[in-house]
Short mmCIF file of N, CA and C in Angstrom, two decimals:
data_model
loop_
_atom_site.label_atom_id
_atom_site.label_comp_id
_atom_site.label_asym_id
_atom_site.label_seq_id
_atom_site.Cartn_x
_atom_site.Cartn_y
_atom_site.Cartn_z
N ASP G 1 0.77 -1.21 0.07
CA ASP G 1 0.07 0.04 0.05
C ASP G 1 0.93 1.24 0.09
N LEU G 2 0.30 2.38 -0.29
CA LEU G 2 0.97 3.68 -0.61
C LEU G 2 1.68 4.13 0.83
N GLN G 3 1.04 3.95 1.84
CA GLN G 3 1.47 4.34 3.13
C GLN G 3 2.76 3.64 3.47
N ALA G 4 2.71 2.28 3.35
CA ALA G 4 3.96 1.39 3.68
C ALA G 4 5.04 1.69 2.74
N ALA G 5 4.73 1.84 1.50
CA ALA G 5 5.81 2.01 0.50
C ALA G 5 6.43 3.40 0.89
N THR G 6 5.67 4.51 1.10
CA THR G 6 6.24 5.81 1.45
C THR G 6 7.11 5.76 2.75
N ARG G 7 6.67 5.05 3.81
CA ARG G 7 7.29 4.89 4.93
C ARG G 7 8.70 4.13 4.68
N LEU G 8 8.69 3.16 3.94
CA LEU G 8 10.02 2.36 3.57
C LEU G 8 10.85 3.33 2.81
N TYR G 9 10.38 3.99 1.77
CA TYR G 9 11.32 4.85 1.00
C TYR G 9 11.89 6.09 2.03
N ARG G 10 11.13 6.57 3.01
CA ARG G 10 11.61 7.46 3.89
C ARG G 10 12.62 6.97 4.89
N ASP G 11 12.34 5.76 5.41
CA ASP G 11 13.34 5.03 6.29
C ASP G 11 14.71 4.86 5.51
N LEU G 12 14.56 4.49 4.18
CA LEU G 12 15.76 4.17 3.43
C LEU G 12 16.51 5.42 2.92
N GLY G 13 15.73 6.57 3.11
CA GLY G 13 16.44 7.90 2.68
C GLY G 13 16.31 7.92 1.17
N SER G 14 15.32 7.31 0.62
CA SER G 14 15.28 7.30 -0.91
C SER G 14 14.62 8.61 -1.26
N PRO G 15 15.09 9.19 -2.38
CA PRO G 15 14.31 10.42 -2.86
C PRO G 15 12.98 10.11 -3.63
N GLU G 16 12.85 8.76 -3.78
CA GLU G 16 11.45 8.41 -4.39
C GLU G 16 10.32 8.58 -3.43
N VAL G 17 10.55 8.92 -2.14
CA VAL G 17 9.60 9.28 -1.20
C VAL G 17 8.72 10.40 -1.59
N PHE G 18 9.44 11.43 -2.28
CA PHE G 18 8.74 12.65 -2.76
C PHE G 18 7.72 12.44 -3.65
N GLY G 19 7.93 11.54 -4.71
CA GLY G 19 6.86 11.27 -5.74
C GLY G 19 5.64 10.71 -5.05
N LEU G 20 5.87 9.63 -3.99
CA LEU G 20 4.71 9.18 -3.40
C LEU G 20 4.00 10.03 -2.59
N LEU G 21 4.78 11.00 -1.84
CA LEU G 21 4.14 12.02 -1.02
C LEU G 21 3.25 12.86 -1.90
N ARG G 22 3.68 13.20 -3.20
CA ARG G 22 2.90 14.09 -3.98
C ARG G 22 1.56 13.32 -4.35
N LEU G 23 1.70 12.10 -4.66
CA LEU G 23 0.53 11.32 -4.89
C LEU G 23 -0.48 11.18 -3.63
N GLY G 24 0.15 11.02 -2.40
CA GLY G 24 -0.71 10.75 -1.21
C GLY G 24 -1.15 12.05 -0.49
N LEU G 25 -0.75 13.14 -0.91
CA LEU G 25 -1.05 14.52 -0.40
C LEU G 25 -2.15 15.27 -1.15
N VAL G 26 -2.65 14.64 -2.12
CA VAL G 26 -3.75 15.28 -3.13
C VAL G 26 -5.02 14.29 -2.84
N GLY G 27 -6.07 14.67 -3.21
CA GLY G 27 -7.31 13.90 -3.06
C GLY G 27 -7.72 13.59 -1.59
N GLU G 28 -7.60 12.26 -1.22
CA GLU G 28 -7.89 11.76 0.10
C GLU G 28 -7.01 12.21 1.07
N LYS G 29 -5.89 12.70 0.78
CA LYS G 29 -4.70 13.09 1.66
C LYS G 29 -4.20 11.99 2.54
N THR G 30 -3.91 10.77 1.98
CA THR G 30 -3.84 9.67 2.84
C THR G 30 -2.40 9.69 3.59
N LEU G 31 -1.58 10.52 3.04
CA LEU G 31 -0.19 10.49 3.56
C LEU G 31 0.05 11.59 4.42
N ALA G 32 -1.00 12.55 4.76
CA ALA G 32 -0.73 13.85 5.60
C ALA G 32 -0.12 13.49 6.76
N GLY G 33 -0.45 12.47 7.50
CA GLY G 33 0.05 12.26 8.91
C GLY G 33 1.59 11.86 8.78
N LEU G 34 1.86 11.06 7.80
CA LEU G 34 3.30 10.53 7.75
C LEU G 34 4.04 11.63 7.25
N ALA G 35 3.65 12.67 6.39
CA ALA G 35 4.37 13.83 6.09
C ALA G 35 4.61 14.76 7.39
N ARG G 36 3.58 14.96 8.04
CA ARG G 36 3.73 15.69 9.24
C ARG G 36 4.68 15.30 10.19
N GLU G 37 4.69 13.77 10.32
CA GLU G 37 5.77 13.37 11.45
C GLU G 37 7.21 13.23 10.86
N SER G 38 7.40 13.33 9.49
CA SER G 38 8.57 13.16 8.79
C SER G 38 9.33 14.48 8.24
N ILE G 39 8.93 15.57 8.76
CA ILE G 39 9.43 16.78 8.35
C ILE G 39 10.88 16.83 8.32
N ARG G 40 11.61 16.60 9.40
CA ARG G 40 13.07 16.67 9.62
C ARG G 40 13.71 15.51 8.67
N ARG G 41 13.16 14.26 8.59
CA ARG G 41 13.76 13.32 7.82
C ARG G 41 13.69 13.65 6.23
N LEU G 42 12.58 14.29 5.71
CA LEU G 42 12.38 14.79 4.39
C LEU G 42 13.41 15.71 4.03
N PHE G 43 13.66 16.55 5.03
CA PHE G 43 14.81 17.69 4.57
C PHE G 43 16.22 17.04 4.59
N GLU G 44 16.41 15.98 5.42
CA GLU G 44 17.80 15.31 5.44
C GLU G 44 17.92 14.58 4.21
N ILE G 45 16.79 14.02 3.57
CA ILE G 45 16.88 13.22 2.35
C ILE G 45 17.21 14.14 1.23
N ASP G 46 16.48 15.31 1.12
CA ASP G 46 16.66 16.25 0.16
C ASP G 46 15.99 17.30 0.35
N ASP G 47 16.66 18.38 0.86
CA ASP G 47 16.13 19.68 1.39
C ASP G 47 15.16 20.56 0.35
N HIS G 48 15.89 20.42 -0.94
CA HIS G 48 15.12 21.12 -2.07
C HIS G 48 13.89 20.60 -2.36
N GLU G 49 13.80 19.21 -2.55
CA GLU G 49 12.49 18.48 -2.78
C GLU G 49 11.69 18.63 -1.68
N ALA G 50 12.08 18.58 -0.41
CA ALA G 50 11.24 18.66 0.73
C ALA G 50 10.39 20.10 0.73
N CYS G 51 11.36 21.04 0.33
CA CYS G 51 10.64 22.39 0.28
C CYS G 51 9.60 22.48 -0.84
N ASN G 52 9.92 21.86 -1.87
CA ASN G 52 9.03 21.86 -3.08
C ASN G 52 7.69 21.24 -2.70
N VAL G 53 7.67 19.85 -2.12
CA VAL G 53 6.50 19.20 -1.79
C VAL G 53 5.67 19.92 -0.62
N LEU G 54 6.45 20.33 0.40
CA LEU G 54 5.69 21.06 1.56
C LEU G 54 5.16 22.35 1.13
N VAL G 55 5.76 23.17 0.28
CA VAL G 55 5.20 24.42 -0.23
C VAL G 55 4.02 24.21 -1.14
N GLU G 56 4.16 23.07 -1.96
CA GLU G 56 2.91 22.70 -3.00
C GLU G 56 1.66 22.33 -2.03
N HIS G 57 2.03 21.70 -1.00
CA HIS G 57 0.91 21.09 -0.13
C HIS G 57 0.68 21.79 1.35
N TYR G 58 0.93 23.14 1.32
CA TYR G 58 0.94 23.84 2.59
C TYR G 58 -0.43 23.78 3.26
N SER G 59 -1.61 23.44 2.54
CA SER G 59 -2.82 23.43 3.12
C SER G 59 -3.13 22.04 3.87
N VAL G 60 -2.36 21.12 3.35
CA VAL G 60 -2.48 19.75 3.97
C VAL G 60 -1.40 19.73 5.24
N VAL G 61 -0.21 20.06 4.94
CA VAL G 61 0.88 20.18 6.02
C VAL G 61 1.21 21.55 6.25
N THR G 62 0.47 22.02 7.23
CA THR G 62 0.42 23.61 7.57
C THR G 62 1.94 24.07 7.81
N VAL G 63 1.96 25.41 7.55
CA VAL G 63 3.21 26.17 7.77
C VAL G 63 3.79 25.99 9.32
N ARG G 64 2.89 26.08 10.37
CA ARG G 64 3.19 25.92 11.61
C ARG G 64 3.75 24.59 11.79
N ILE G 65 3.18 23.41 11.35
CA ILE G 65 3.83 22.16 11.43
C ILE G 65 5.22 22.02 10.87
N VAL G 66 5.34 22.66 9.64
CA VAL G 66 6.67 22.43 9.07
C VAL G 66 7.73 23.29 10.02
N VAL G 67 7.40 24.43 10.25
CA VAL G 67 8.31 25.30 11.09
C VAL G 67 8.54 24.62 12.55
N GLU G 68 7.52 24.08 13.12
CA GLU G 68 7.85 23.34 14.34
C GLU G 68 8.60 22.11 14.00
N GLY G 69 8.42 21.40 12.94
CA GLY G 69 9.33 20.29 12.55
C GLY G 69 10.66 20.50 12.27
N LEU G 70 10.99 21.78 11.86
CA LEU G 70 12.39 22.07 11.71
C LEU G 70 13.17 22.73 12.90
N ALA G 71 12.33 22.82 13.93
CA ALA G 71 12.97 23.37 15.22
C ALA G 71 14.35 22.40 15.53
N GLY G 72 15.41 23.13 15.80
CA GLY G 72 16.48 22.43 16.20
C GLY G 72 17.37 21.92 14.95
N CYS G 73 16.95 22.19 13.69
CA CYS G 73 17.64 21.81 12.44
C CYS G 73 18.31 23.09 12.01
N ASP G 74 19.07 22.75 10.84
CA ASP G 74 19.71 23.78 10.16
C ASP G 74 18.64 25.01 9.89
N ASN G 75 18.86 26.12 10.33
CA ASN G 75 18.08 27.29 9.92
C ASN G 75 17.91 27.67 8.42
N ARG G 76 19.02 27.05 7.62
CA ARG G 76 18.80 27.36 6.19
C ARG G 76 17.65 26.69 5.65
N TRP G 77 17.21 25.61 6.23
CA TRP G 77 16.13 24.65 5.80
C TRP G 77 14.77 25.69 5.89
N LYS G 78 14.78 26.10 7.08
CA LYS G 78 13.57 27.08 7.33
C LYS G 78 13.59 28.22 6.47
N HIS G 79 14.75 28.71 6.29
CA HIS G 79 14.88 30.02 5.57
C HIS G 79 14.37 29.76 4.00
N GLU G 80 14.92 28.62 3.40
CA GLU G 80 14.42 28.19 2.16
C GLU G 80 12.98 27.90 1.91
N TYR G 81 12.51 27.25 2.97
CA TYR G 81 11.11 26.75 3.00
C TYR G 81 10.10 28.22 2.96
N LEU G 82 10.43 28.90 3.93
CA LEU G 82 9.59 30.25 4.21
C LEU G 82 9.73 31.01 2.85
N LYS G 83 11.07 31.01 2.44
CA LYS G 83 11.19 31.92 1.12
C LYS G 83 10.32 31.47 0.04
N ARG G 84 10.38 30.05 -0.24
CA ARG G 84 9.66 29.50 -1.35
C ARG G 84 8.11 29.66 -0.98
N LEU G 85 7.75 29.62 0.10
CA LEU G 85 6.40 29.73 0.51
C LEU G 85 5.92 31.05 0.25
N PHE G 86 6.73 32.18 0.71
CA PHE G 86 6.43 33.51 0.46
C PHE G 86 6.28 33.83 -1.07
N ALA G 87 7.08 33.09 -1.92
CA ALA G 87 6.94 33.38 -3.41
C ALA G 87 5.63 32.94 -3.84
N LYS G 88 5.04 31.74 -3.19
CA LYS G 88 3.76 31.15 -3.72
C LYS G 88 2.64 31.82 -3.12
N ASP G 89 2.83 32.18 -1.87
CA ASP G 89 1.56 32.80 -1.14
C ASP G 89 2.07 33.45 0.13
N GLU G 90 2.14 35.01 -0.17
CA GLU G 90 2.77 35.84 0.92
C GLU G 90 2.04 35.87 2.15
N VAL G 91 0.67 35.65 2.05
CA VAL G 91 -0.15 35.86 3.38
C VAL G 91 -0.04 34.69 4.22
N VAL G 92 -0.06 33.41 3.71
CA VAL G 92 -0.18 32.23 4.50
C VAL G 92 1.17 32.34 5.54
N GLY G 93 2.10 32.65 5.31
CA GLY G 93 3.30 32.40 6.14
C GLY G 93 3.48 33.79 6.86
N ALA G 94 2.48 34.79 6.87
CA ALA G 94 2.67 36.09 7.46
C ALA G 94 3.12 35.91 8.99
N PRO G 95 2.85 35.01 9.80
CA PRO G 95 3.34 35.05 11.20
C PRO G 95 4.68 34.63 11.35
N TYR G 96 5.23 34.40 10.19
CA TYR G 96 6.75 34.09 10.26
C TYR G 96 7.48 35.13 9.67
N HIS G 97 7.05 36.35 9.18
CA HIS G 97 7.75 37.34 8.35
C HIS G 97 8.83 37.91 9.19
N MET G 98 8.73 37.95 10.49
CA MET G 98 9.84 38.52 11.37
C MET G 98 11.02 37.62 11.36
N GLN G 99 10.56 36.22 11.43
CA GLN G 99 11.69 35.28 11.40
C GLN G 99 12.30 35.30 10.10
N MET G 100 11.56 35.61 9.17
CA MET G 100 12.21 35.71 7.68
C MET G 100 13.21 36.92 7.44
N VAL G 101 12.93 38.07 8.30
CA VAL G 101 13.66 39.19 8.34
C VAL G 101 15.17 38.67 8.96
N GLU G 102 15.03 37.96 10.06
CA GLU G 102 16.29 37.39 10.72
C GLU G 102 16.84 36.55 9.78
N LEU G 103 16.16 35.40 9.17
CA LEU G 103 16.89 34.58 8.38
C LEU G 103 17.51 35.16 7.06
N TYR G 104 16.77 36.14 6.65
CA TYR G 104 17.42 36.85 5.20
C TYR G 104 18.74 37.54 5.79
N ALA G 105 18.54 38.18 6.95
CA ALA G 105 19.83 39.01 7.40
C ALA G 105 20.98 37.85 7.68
N GLU G 106 20.73 36.72 8.08
CA GLU G 106 21.71 35.84 8.41
C GLU G 106 22.31 34.99 7.16
N TYR G 107 21.33 34.63 6.26
CA TYR G 107 21.75 33.81 5.00
C TYR G 107 21.73 34.43 3.74
N GLU G 108 21.00 35.49 3.67
CA GLU G 108 20.84 36.00 2.30
C GLU G 108 20.74 37.57 2.44
N PRO G 109 21.53 38.19 3.12
CA PRO G 109 21.44 39.69 3.29
C PRO G 109 21.21 40.51 2.06
N GLN G 110 21.74 40.00 0.90
CA GLN G 110 21.59 40.80 -0.34
C GLN G 110 20.08 40.71 -0.96
N ALA G 111 19.35 39.97 -0.48
CA ALA G 111 18.03 39.84 -0.80
C ALA G 111 17.07 40.42 0.35
N LEU G 112 17.62 40.74 1.35
CA LEU G 112 16.61 41.36 2.50
C LEU G 112 15.81 42.43 1.97
N LEU G 113 16.41 43.43 1.32
CA LEU G 113 15.87 44.69 0.84
C LEU G 113 14.55 44.31 0.13
N ASN G 114 14.88 43.47 -0.85
CA ASN G 114 13.57 43.23 -1.59
C ASN G 114 12.46 42.52 -0.70
N PHE G 115 12.77 41.71 0.27
CA PHE G 115 11.79 41.24 1.05
C PHE G 115 11.15 42.12 1.85
N LEU G 116 11.87 43.06 2.46
CA LEU G 116 11.22 44.28 3.25
C LEU G 116 10.25 45.03 2.60
N ARG G 117 10.71 45.33 1.15
CA ARG G 117 9.79 45.97 0.30
C ARG G 117 8.47 45.13 0.06
N ALA G 118 8.65 43.90 -0.16
CA ALA G 118 7.44 43.02 -0.56
C ALA G 118 6.60 42.76 0.56
N SER G 119 7.02 42.81 1.87
CA SER G 119 6.15 42.39 2.99
C SER G 119 5.83 43.61 3.78
N GLU G 120 4.67 43.62 4.40
CA GLU G 120 4.26 44.55 5.37
C GLU G 120 4.01 43.94 6.73
N ARG G 121 4.36 42.75 6.84
CA ARG G 121 3.95 41.97 7.95
C ARG G 121 5.03 41.56 9.05
N TYR G 122 5.75 42.56 9.29
CA TYR G 122 6.79 42.36 10.29
C TYR G 122 7.05 43.82 11.35
N PRO G 123 7.18 43.58 12.48
CA PRO G 123 7.23 44.76 13.20
C PRO G 123 8.60 45.60 12.81
N LEU G 124 8.14 46.86 12.34
CA LEU G 124 9.20 47.83 11.91
C LEU G 124 10.42 47.94 12.91
N GLN G 125 10.22 48.20 14.04
CA GLN G 125 11.34 48.38 14.96
C GLN G 125 12.10 47.26 15.19
N ASP G 126 11.54 45.95 15.22
CA ASP G 126 12.36 44.77 15.17
C ASP G 126 13.24 44.56 14.12
N ALA G 127 12.67 44.89 13.01
CA ALA G 127 13.31 44.55 11.68
C ALA G 127 14.51 45.71 11.67
N LEU G 128 14.28 46.90 12.19
CA LEU G 128 15.23 47.80 12.12
C LEU G 128 16.45 47.46 13.12
N GLN G 129 16.03 46.87 14.28
CA GLN G 129 17.23 46.39 15.18
C GLN G 129 17.94 45.28 14.56
N VAL G 130 17.41 44.31 13.67
CA VAL G 130 18.22 43.40 13.26
C VAL G 130 19.10 43.91 12.09
N CYS G 131 18.71 44.79 11.21
CA CYS G 131 19.50 45.48 10.32
C CYS G 131 20.71 46.18 10.93
N ARG G 132 20.42 46.89 12.00
CA ARG G 132 21.39 47.73 12.67
C ARG G 132 22.45 46.75 13.30
N ALA G 133 21.99 45.69 13.89
CA ALA G 133 22.85 44.87 14.60
C ALA G 133 23.77 44.14 13.47
N ARG G 134 23.38 43.89 12.16
CA ARG G 134 24.10 43.34 11.34
C ARG G 134 24.81 44.24 10.24
N GLY G 135 24.60 45.43 10.46
CA GLY G 135 25.22 46.50 9.70
C GLY G 135 24.75 46.65 8.34
N LEU G 136 23.45 46.29 8.15
CA LEU G 136 22.75 46.39 6.88
C LEU G 136 22.18 47.71 6.63
N LEU G 137 23.07 48.55 6.12
CA LEU G 137 22.74 50.09 5.95
C LEU G 137 21.70 50.46 4.98
N GLU G 138 21.66 49.80 3.79
CA GLU G 138 20.64 50.17 2.95
C GLU G 138 19.28 49.79 3.50
N GLU G 139 19.26 48.54 4.03
CA GLU G 139 18.02 48.21 4.60
C GLU G 139 17.59 49.00 5.74
N GLU G 140 18.61 49.38 6.65
CA GLU G 140 18.43 50.34 7.76
C GLU G 140 17.72 51.74 7.24
N ALA G 141 18.26 52.16 6.16
CA ALA G 141 17.71 53.42 5.48
C ALA G 141 16.37 53.33 5.11
N TYR G 142 16.05 52.14 4.54
CA TYR G 142 14.68 51.88 3.97
C TYR G 142 13.77 51.88 5.10
N LEU G 143 13.99 51.20 6.05
CA LEU G 143 13.04 51.02 7.34
C LEU G 143 12.92 52.31 7.99
N LEU G 144 14.04 53.16 8.10
CA LEU G 144 13.99 54.40 8.76
C LEU G 144 12.93 55.27 7.90
N GLY G 145 13.13 55.31 6.53
CA GLY G 145 12.18 56.01 5.73
C GLY G 145 10.71 55.50 5.88
N LYS G 146 10.56 54.23 6.01
CA LYS G 146 9.29 53.64 6.02
C LYS G 146 8.65 54.21 7.41
N ALA G 147 9.50 54.19 8.45
CA ALA G 147 9.10 54.59 9.74
C ALA G 147 8.80 56.16 9.89
N GLY G 148 9.18 56.94 8.79
CA GLY G 148 8.82 58.38 8.98
C GLY G 148 10.21 59.15 9.27
N HIS G 149 11.21 58.43 9.51
CA HIS G 149 12.59 59.17 9.94
C HIS G 149 13.27 59.28 8.86
N VAL G 150 12.77 60.15 7.74
CA VAL G 150 13.53 60.38 6.64
C VAL G 150 14.80 61.12 6.58
N ASN G 151 14.95 62.11 7.49
CA ASN G 151 16.21 62.74 7.69
C ASN G 151 17.29 61.80 8.12
N GLU G 152 16.87 61.01 9.08
CA GLU G 152 17.91 60.05 9.63
C GLU G 152 18.25 59.00 8.57
N ALA G 153 17.28 58.54 7.72
CA ALA G 153 17.56 57.55 6.66
C ALA G 153 18.55 58.22 5.66
N LEU G 154 18.31 59.46 5.34
CA LEU G 154 19.06 60.24 4.29
C LEU G 154 20.50 60.36 4.91
N LYS G 155 20.70 60.59 6.29
CA LYS G 155 21.85 60.64 6.78
C LYS G 155 22.71 59.45 6.70
N VAL G 156 22.12 58.21 7.09
CA VAL G 156 22.58 56.87 6.88
C VAL G 156 23.20 56.76 5.47
N LEU G 157 22.41 57.13 4.43
CA LEU G 157 22.77 56.83 3.02
C LEU G 157 23.97 57.75 2.69
N LEU G 158 23.96 59.09 3.30
CA LEU G 158 25.11 59.92 2.84
C LEU G 158 26.33 59.56 3.75
N GLU G 159 26.20 59.54 5.11
CA GLU G 159 27.39 59.48 5.92
C GLU G 159 27.91 58.05 6.00
N GLN G 160 27.18 56.91 6.01
CA GLN G 160 27.40 55.56 6.40
C GLN G 160 27.78 54.80 5.01
N VAL G 161 26.66 54.83 4.20
CA VAL G 161 26.84 54.17 2.99
C VAL G 161 27.68 54.93 1.96
N GLY G 162 27.53 56.29 2.04
CA GLY G 162 28.41 57.11 1.19
C GLY G 162 28.01 57.12 -0.35
N ASP G 163 26.78 56.90 -0.44
CA ASP G 163 26.13 56.91 -1.77
C ASP G 163 25.13 58.09 -2.09
N VAL G 164 25.88 58.93 -2.75
CA VAL G 164 25.10 60.26 -2.99
C VAL G 164 23.88 60.03 -3.97
N GLY G 165 24.30 59.15 -4.98
CA GLY G 165 23.25 58.95 -5.91
C GLY G 165 22.04 58.17 -5.31
N ARG G 166 22.12 57.27 -4.41
CA ARG G 166 21.11 56.53 -3.79
C ARG G 166 20.44 57.61 -2.92
N ALA G 167 21.13 58.50 -2.13
CA ALA G 167 20.45 59.59 -1.30
C ALA G 167 19.59 60.38 -2.19
N VAL G 168 20.05 60.95 -3.44
CA VAL G 168 19.21 61.70 -4.29
C VAL G 168 18.04 60.91 -4.73
N GLN G 169 18.18 59.72 -5.06
CA GLN G 169 16.99 58.88 -5.46
C GLN G 169 16.11 58.77 -4.20
N PHE G 170 16.59 58.47 -2.96
CA PHE G 170 15.82 58.59 -1.88
C PHE G 170 14.97 59.86 -1.74
N ALA G 171 15.68 60.91 -1.79
CA ALA G 171 15.08 62.26 -1.66
C ALA G 171 13.95 62.32 -2.70
N ALA G 172 14.22 62.07 -4.03
CA ALA G 172 13.21 62.08 -5.01
C ALA G 172 11.97 61.24 -4.77
N GLU G 173 12.11 60.17 -4.02
CA GLU G 173 11.01 59.27 -3.73
C GLU G 173 9.96 59.96 -2.58
N TYR G 174 10.69 60.72 -1.76
CA TYR G 174 9.81 61.28 -0.66
C TYR G 174 9.23 62.76 -1.05
N GLN G 175 9.85 63.27 -2.01
CA GLN G 175 9.36 64.59 -2.38
C GLN G 175 9.12 65.51 -1.29
N ASP G 176 10.13 65.55 -0.37
CA ASP G 176 10.04 66.63 0.77
C ASP G 176 11.14 67.51 0.63
N PRO G 177 10.75 68.92 0.43
CA PRO G 177 11.73 69.88 0.22
C PRO G 177 12.90 69.97 1.35
N ARG G 178 12.59 69.59 2.51
CA ARG G 178 13.50 69.64 3.67
C ARG G 178 14.56 68.54 3.23
N LEU G 179 14.44 67.42 2.69
CA LEU G 179 15.31 66.48 2.42
C LEU G 179 16.27 67.01 1.30
N TRP G 180 15.72 67.77 0.36
CA TRP G 180 16.61 68.42 -0.64
C TRP G 180 17.53 69.36 0.01
N GLU G 181 16.98 70.26 0.85
CA GLU G 181 17.81 71.13 1.72
C GLU G 181 18.93 70.49 2.37
N PHE G 182 18.59 69.35 2.99
CA PHE G 182 19.55 68.48 3.85
C PHE G 182 20.74 68.03 2.86
N LEU G 183 20.10 67.61 1.69
CA LEU G 183 21.14 67.09 0.74
C LEU G 183 22.15 68.07 0.23
N ILE G 184 21.42 69.21 -0.09
CA ILE G 184 22.29 70.23 -0.67
C ILE G 184 23.36 70.77 0.29
N SER G 185 22.91 70.87 1.65
CA SER G 185 23.88 71.31 2.65
C SER G 185 24.92 70.13 3.12
N PHE G 186 24.62 69.04 2.71
CA PHE G 186 25.75 68.01 2.86
C PHE G 186 26.96 68.33 1.98
#
């Protein structure tokens, strides 16, 4: 039977387990329980395929179950899973967006700014603290601007990043005459 075959492939560490899971997670969802109890093992077998299957079937194996199943595992797995989930459906993983800020800052800082722009579902001050702690200046400036601290954001871009072009672009986005005055006086 499908359940026994899937369990056997999982126990053997065979990538064939993912094909069987795809079959058993649609329709009657006969393999939902097995998938839920096997999160860690699935990532150990093939983390990319585990992400694919679990993102495809997030309504059967919930985000909470996957995130809890990855507790104590390599955080890159959680990062990759949440990132792919966000690409598929940004709302379903909303409770984990602050974790995503931390994970992006740690594993993929060059993509954090795009995530910050794409999501509205993280506490601004907490995200700002993460960026400051990691020295992510462009991201810090973006969050300061978003929080309404545009002078401080412009100061970060000019004094710490040293990117006058980016500062001009920032001032143009906000269309605040005081920013232009600050920029000219710099």
